[in-house]
């Protein structure tokens, strides 16, 4: 994993947006894996700015969201479809018919919705970059603790702590779903590159368990340790419990020194000299 620790949440959002910009610039038909929640909102706002001010086009980009609630109409303001339209899709030129969420109602056949979602990802050539947040309990998507580390897209019943964390999006007395369809951990691990972002002290323990803890279904995000290319961007608060925090910072300083040495001609070599993941 490449662990980048920056001063604050705004820098996390800027760096995340920059990684997406680079990908879409070099691959206009990029396939993005998208996340909802509070963490990516500021990054999506930067992408809208980059689209408007610098002309980055998403016309040929496809987006697959990690998850969607079951039991809400897709036009309900709390559905993840509405969240994505509001936070990103309405502000850029992506074709809505190129955006996919694992949406299903109780009347649908869950298994066929899930396999159609996975087949569509495959038909698009797979996900180039998967964006992830992390839950306080270590979940990625709605893969709650003890999810199978090789799970595929399916329905999960949410844990009480997840429901409490997300209750801020629902008015008192309003129906809050307790089930969702989510990409599985195995599905997520098939993405070419994974970008996990976390901010705030309340994520510090989950971040430590994911990066430095044992590989365990109790912390679904620890499965990312198995992936060949993961970038983690953290603010200082969410990095607080990392035992090797100073080492991650030191590696990044050394990588920057190497880049400077190459660009000023002080050493022969190329940009691949910095540490590989
Ligand atoms: P958050 O949620 O970004 O709202 O903190 C992240 C998650 O639960 O995956």
Tab-separated table of C-alpha atoms and ligand atoms in Angstrom:
chain	number	residue	atom	x	y	z
A	1	UNK	CA	0.000	0.000	0.000
A	2	UNK	CA	1.038	3.540	-0.604
A	3	UNK	CA	0.009	5.483	2.503
A	4	UNK	CA	-0.112	9.262	2.069
A	5	UNK	CA	-0.741	11.392	5.150
A	6	UNK	CA	-1.716	15.009	4.560
A	7	UNK	CA	-2.583	17.863	6.877
A	8	UNK	CA	-6.335	18.064	6.510
A	9	UNK	CA	-9.487	16.743	4.856
A	10	UNK	CA	-9.380	19.347	2.098
A	11	UNK	CA	-5.980	18.084	0.928
A	12	UNK	CA	-7.287	14.497	0.994
A	13	UNK	CA	-10.083	15.610	-1.360
A	14	UNK	CA	-7.698	17.517	-3.653
A	15	UNK	CA	-5.266	14.612	-3.950
A	16	UNK	CA	-8.085	12.157	-4.610
A	17	UNK	CA	-9.514	14.397	-7.342
A	18	UNK	CA	-6.060	14.711	-8.890
A	19	UNK	CA	-5.690	10.924	-9.125
A	20	UNK	CA	-9.055	10.693	-10.914
A	21	UNK	CA	-8.155	13.638	-13.184
A	22	UNK	CA	-4.918	11.948	-14.253
A	23	UNK	CA	-6.721	8.696	-15.011
A	24	UNK	CA	-9.549	10.307	-17.029
A	25	UNK	CA	-7.038	12.512	-18.865
A	26	UNK	CA	-4.998	9.518	-19.980
A	27	UNK	CA	-7.961	7.162	-20.450
A	28	UNK	CA	-11.142	8.978	-21.545
A	29	UNK	CA	-13.117	5.704	-21.385
A	30	UNK	CA	-12.033	5.057	-17.803
A	31	UNK	CA	-14.283	2.930	-15.602
A	32	UNK	CA	-14.603	4.415	-12.118
A	33	UNK	CA	-15.798	2.644	-8.995
A	34	UNK	CA	-17.615	5.267	-6.950
A	35	UNK	CA	-18.477	5.646	-3.278
A	36	UNK	CA	-21.058	7.579	-1.302
A	37	UNK	CA	-20.854	8.906	2.283
A	38	UNK	CA	-19.408	12.132	3.656
A	39	UNK	CA	-15.771	11.399	2.784
A	40	UNK	CA	-15.872	11.723	-1.038
A	41	UNK	CA	-18.214	14.765	-1.182
A	42	UNK	CA	-15.417	17.354	-1.236
A	43	UNK	CA	-13.471	15.315	-3.801
A	44	UNK	CA	-16.524	15.217	-6.080
A	45	UNK	CA	-16.853	19.005	-5.701
A	46	UNK	CA	-13.229	19.359	-6.887
A	47	UNK	CA	-13.983	17.132	-9.887
A	48	UNK	CA	-16.950	19.331	-10.816
A	49	UNK	CA	-14.614	22.357	-10.627
A	50	UNK	CA	-11.961	20.614	-12.734
A	51	UNK	CA	-14.646	19.786	-15.315
A	52	UNK	CA	-16.010	23.346	-15.384
A	53	UNK	CA	-12.756	25.315	-15.198
A	54	UNK	CA	-10.306	23.024	-16.947
A	55	UNK	CA	-12.613	21.219	-19.349
A	56	UNK	CA	-11.987	17.669	-18.166
A	57	UNK	CA	-14.636	15.584	-19.924
A	58	UNK	CA	-16.380	12.538	-18.449
A	59	UNK	CA	-18.472	11.924	-21.576
A	60	UNK	CA	-17.042	8.470	-22.164
A	61	UNK	CA	-16.413	7.563	-18.533
A	62	UNK	CA	-18.489	4.867	-16.821
A	63	UNK	CA	-19.208	4.785	-13.099
A	64	UNK	CA	-20.163	1.851	-10.894
A	65	UNK	CA	-21.252	2.626	-7.363
A	66	UNK	CA	-20.349	0.343	-4.502
A	67	UNK	CA	-23.797	0.025	-3.033
A	68	UNK	CA	-27.432	1.086	-2.861
A	69	UNK	CA	-30.071	0.811	-0.161
A	70	UNK	CA	-32.969	-1.579	-0.537
A	71	UNK	CA	-36.392	-0.207	0.281
A	72	UNK	CA	-36.029	3.347	-1.043
A	73	UNK	CA	-37.321	4.634	-4.359
A	74	UNK	CA	-34.387	5.645	-6.582
A	75	UNK	CA	-35.669	9.249	-6.631
A	76	UNK	CA	-35.828	9.379	-2.825
A	77	UNK	CA	-33.374	12.093	-1.661
A	78	UNK	CA	-31.590	9.533	0.566
A	79	UNK	CA	-30.990	6.971	-2.190
A	80	UNK	CA	-27.411	6.692	-3.315
A	81	UNK	CA	-28.591	7.358	-6.877
A	82	UNK	CA	-29.868	10.778	-5.725
A	83	UNK	CA	-26.688	11.359	-3.719
A	84	UNK	CA	-24.521	10.682	-6.792
A	85	UNK	CA	-26.643	12.883	-9.057
A	86	UNK	CA	-26.432	15.728	-6.539
A	87	UNK	CA	-22.763	15.366	-5.577
A	88	UNK	CA	-21.210	14.556	-8.935
A	89	UNK	CA	-23.212	13.490	-11.973
A	90	UNK	CA	-25.295	16.689	-12.319
A	91	UNK	CA	-22.125	18.791	-12.277
A	92	UNK	CA	-20.152	16.946	-14.967
A	93	UNK	CA	-20.871	15.691	-18.481
A	94	UNK	CA	-21.028	11.958	-17.673
A	95	UNK	CA	-23.845	10.128	-19.486
A	96	UNK	CA	-26.330	8.945	-16.849
A	97	UNK	CA	-26.794	5.761	-18.888
A	98	UNK	CA	-23.116	5.041	-18.175
A	99	UNK	CA	-23.688	5.198	-14.419
A	100	UNK	CA	-24.672	2.054	-12.553
A	101	UNK	CA	-25.756	1.347	-9.003
A	102	UNK	CA	-26.694	-2.085	-7.676
A	103	UNK	CA	-30.292	-0.914	-7.307
A	104	UNK	CA	-33.032	-3.354	-6.449
A	105	UNK	CA	-36.342	-3.414	-4.670
A	106	UNK	CA	-37.845	-6.123	-2.467
A	107	UNK	CA	-39.928	-7.235	-5.458
A	108	UNK	CA	-36.800	-7.987	-7.526
A	109	UNK	CA	-34.778	-11.179	-7.771
A	110	UNK	CA	-31.666	-10.181	-5.790
A	111	UNK	CA	-29.422	-12.773	-7.438
A	112	UNK	CA	-30.194	-11.697	-10.980
A	113	UNK	CA	-29.775	-7.994	-10.143
A	114	UNK	CA	-26.411	-8.787	-8.539
A	115	UNK	CA	-25.137	-10.918	-11.405
A	116	UNK	CA	-26.278	-8.392	-14.008
A	117	UNK	CA	-24.356	-5.684	-12.115
A	118	UNK	CA	-21.206	-7.818	-12.091
A	119	UNK	CA	-21.640	-8.750	-15.769
A	120	UNK	CA	-21.917	-5.080	-16.707
A	121	UNK	CA	-18.657	-4.312	-14.877
A	122	UNK	CA	-16.998	-7.122	-16.823
A	123	UNK	CA	-18.514	-5.985	-20.132
A	124	UNK	CA	-16.992	-2.527	-19.575
A	125	UNK	CA	-13.569	-4.119	-19.117
A	126	UNK	CA	-13.431	-3.973	-15.313
A	127	UNK	CA	-12.933	-1.086	-12.902
A	128	UNK	CA	-9.807	1.020	-13.440
A	129	UNK	CA	-9.982	2.916	-10.159
A	130	UNK	CA	-12.186	2.065	-7.194
A	131	UNK	CA	-12.845	4.853	-4.676
A	132	UNK	CA	-13.477	3.711	-1.106
A	133	UNK	CA	-14.332	5.286	2.208
A	134	UNK	CA	-14.132	3.219	5.368
A	135	UNK	CA	-16.703	2.722	8.108
A	136	UNK	CA	-15.853	3.087	11.801
A	137	UNK	CA	-16.278	-0.684	11.959
A	138	UNK	CA	-13.853	-1.237	9.055
A	139	UNK	CA	-16.478	-1.886	6.389
A	140	UNK	CA	-15.868	-1.072	2.720
A	141	UNK	CA	-18.990	-0.607	0.653
A	142	UNK	CA	-21.581	-2.249	2.884
A	143	UNK	CA	-19.368	-5.269	3.523
A	144	UNK	CA	-19.867	-5.362	7.257
A	145	UNK	CA	-17.476	-7.206	9.612
A	146	UNK	CA	-17.316	-10.960	8.991
A	147	UNK	CA	-18.174	-10.501	5.327
A	148	UNK	CA	-16.452	-13.145	3.250
A	149	UNK	CA	-13.181	-11.758	1.936
A	150	UNK	CA	-14.024	-13.242	-1.466
A	151	UNK	CA	-17.676	-12.138	-1.517
A	152	UNK	CA	-19.388	-10.918	-4.681
A	153	UNK	CA	-22.193	-8.393	-5.141
A	154	UNK	CA	-25.074	-9.381	-2.850
A	155	UNK	CA	-27.529	-8.187	-0.234
A	156	UNK	CA	-26.232	-7.421	3.253
A	157	UNK	CA	-28.126	-6.588	6.416
A	158	UNK	CA	-26.484	-3.542	7.939
A	159	UNK	CA	-25.066	-3.521	11.438
A	160	UNK	CA	-26.628	-1.315	14.066
A	161	UNK	CA	-23.515	0.906	14.266
A	162	UNK	CA	-23.683	1.531	10.502
A	163	UNK	CA	-27.371	2.371	10.751
A	164	UNK	CA	-26.620	4.786	13.618
A	165	UNK	CA	-23.739	6.385	11.662
A	166	UNK	CA	-25.993	6.939	8.656
A	167	UNK	CA	-29.058	8.073	10.624
A	168	UNK	CA	-27.839	11.671	10.188
A	169	UNK	CA	-29.106	11.530	6.604
A	170	UNK	CA	-32.673	10.645	7.662
A	171	UNK	CA	-35.273	12.757	9.441
A	172	UNK	CA	-36.719	11.569	12.708
A	173	UNK	CA	-39.485	9.029	12.134
A	174	UNK	CA	-38.504	8.554	8.489
A	175	UNK	CA	-37.970	4.992	7.187
A	176	UNK	CA	-34.249	4.152	7.238
A	177	UNK	CA	-33.299	1.047	5.269
A	178	UNK	CA	-31.515	-1.767	7.100
A	179	UNK	CA	-30.452	-3.684	4.003
A	180	UNK	CA	-28.385	-2.812	0.961
A	181	UNK	CA	-26.961	-4.420	-2.122
A	182	UNK	CA	-23.203	-4.021	-2.147
A	183	UNK	CA	-20.272	-4.981	-4.329
A	184	UNK	CA	-18.473	-7.820	-2.578
A	185	UNK	CA	-14.932	-7.675	-1.252
A	186	UNK	CA	-13.865	-10.049	-4.041
A	187	UNK	CA	-15.494	-7.698	-6.571
A	188	UNK	CA	-13.689	-4.681	-5.107
A	189	UNK	CA	-10.342	-6.498	-5.145
A	190	UNK	CA	-10.623	-6.986	-8.922
A	191	UNK	CA	-10.259	-3.246	-9.568
A	192	UNK	CA	-6.963	-2.274	-11.182
A	193	UNK	CA	-6.209	0.413	-8.582
A	194	UNK	CA	-7.956	1.116	-5.279
A	195	UNK	CA	-8.029	4.523	-3.616
A	196	UNK	CA	-9.148	4.555	0.012
A	197	UNK	CA	-9.694	7.897	1.691
A	198	UNK	CA	-10.360	8.560	5.368
A	199	UNK	CA	-10.648	11.669	7.493
A	200	UNK	CA	-11.347	12.369	11.151
A	201	UNK	CA	-10.399	10.859	14.472
A	202	UNK	CA	-13.394	8.520	14.541
A	203	UNK	CA	-11.827	6.554	11.655
A	204	UNK	CA	-8.383	6.183	13.274
A	205	UNK	CA	-8.927	2.702	14.712
A	206	UNK	CA	-10.484	1.297	11.517
A	207	UNK	CA	-7.606	2.796	9.500
A	208	UNK	CA	-5.038	1.169	11.783
A	209	UNK	CA	-6.797	-2.217	11.623
A	210	UNK	CA	-7.062	-1.985	7.823
A	211	UNK	CA	-3.424	-1.072	7.159
A	212	UNK	CA	-1.502	-2.636	10.021
A	213	UNK	CA	-3.856	-5.134	11.578
A	214	UNK	CA	-4.079	-8.824	10.779
A	215	UNK	CA	-5.933	-9.844	7.644
A	216	UNK	CA	-9.344	-10.522	9.116
A	217	UNK	CA	-12.998	-10.595	8.126
A	218	UNK	CA	-13.580	-8.621	11.348
A	219	UNK	CA	-12.037	-5.670	9.503
A	220	UNK	CA	-13.197	-6.028	5.875
A	221	UNK	CA	-10.856	-3.220	4.740
A	222	UNK	CA	-7.859	-5.328	5.835
A	223	UNK	CA	-8.528	-7.396	2.666
A	224	UNK	CA	-6.923	-4.503	0.766
A	225	UNK	CA	-3.577	-5.822	2.051
A	226	UNK	CA	-3.997	-8.562	-0.575
A	227	UNK	CA	-4.262	-6.111	-3.478
A	228	UNK	CA	-1.296	-5.136	-5.641
A	229	UNK	CA	-2.071	-1.438	-6.008
A	230	UNK	CA	-3.763	0.445	-3.183
A	231	UNK	CA	-3.319	4.135	-2.419
A	232	UNK	CA	-4.535	5.321	0.979
A	233	UNK	CA	-4.923	9.057	1.573
A	234	UNK	CA	-5.422	10.090	5.187
A	235	UNK	CA	-5.626	13.317	7.118
A	236	UNK	CA	-3.561	13.610	10.305
A	237	UNK	CA	-6.533	12.750	12.545
A	238	UNK	CA	-7.423	9.466	10.851
A	239	UNK	CA	-3.709	8.501	10.736
A	240	UNK	CA	-3.277	9.081	14.453
A	241	UNK	CA	-3.236	5.437	15.569
A	242	UNK	CA	-0.874	4.129	12.891
A	243	UNK	CA	2.176	2.563	14.502
A	244	UNK	CA	4.323	3.182	11.421
A	245	UNK	CA	3.050	6.672	10.676
A	246	UNK	CA	6.547	8.188	10.673
A	247	UNK	CA	7.811	5.512	8.302
A	248	UNK	CA	5.031	6.213	5.760
A	249	UNK	CA	5.872	9.921	5.896
A	250	UNK	CA	9.570	9.203	5.529
A	251	UNK	CA	9.030	6.979	2.466
A	252	UNK	CA	7.040	9.772	0.829
A	253	UNK	CA	9.720	12.358	1.588
A	254	UNK	CA	12.366	10.082	0.086
A	255	UNK	CA	10.201	9.495	-3.007
A	256	UNK	CA	9.893	13.265	-3.456
A	257	UNK	CA	13.680	13.672	-3.059
A	258	UNK	CA	14.250	11.032	-5.737
A	259	UNK	CA	11.824	12.753	-8.102
A	260	UNK	CA	13.591	16.089	-7.528
A	261	UNK	CA	17.012	14.492	-8.127
A	262	UNK	CA	15.832	13.028	-11.420
A	263	UNK	CA	14.084	16.189	-12.603
A	264	UNK	CA	17.087	18.424	-11.844
A	265	UNK	CA	19.447	15.977	-13.513
A	266	UNK	CA	21.368	15.256	-10.299
A	267	UNK	CA	21.067	11.594	-10.843
A	268	UNK	CA	20.448	9.310	-13.745
A	269	UNK	CA	17.276	7.327	-13.455
A	270	UNK	CA	13.643	7.742	-14.105
A	271	UNK	CA	10.382	8.335	-12.358
A	272	UNK	CA	10.098	4.612	-11.632
A	273	UNK	CA	12.885	4.908	-9.074
A	274	UNK	CA	10.506	5.732	-6.259
A	275	UNK	CA	9.297	2.877	-4.118
A	276	UNK	CA	6.963	0.514	-5.880
A	277	UNK	CA	3.780	-0.652	-4.246
B	1	LIG	P1	-18.449	8.259	5.544
B	1	LIG	O1	-18.750	6.713	5.353
B	1	LIG	O2	-17.652	8.706	4.374
B	1	LIG	O3	-19.800	8.891	5.605
B	1	LIG	O4	-17.701	8.392	6.834
B	1	LIG	C1	-17.762	5.868	4.892
B	1	LIG	C2	-18.274	4.462	4.874
B	1	LIG	O5	-19.125	4.113	5.707
B	1	LIG	O6	-17.813	3.678	4.026
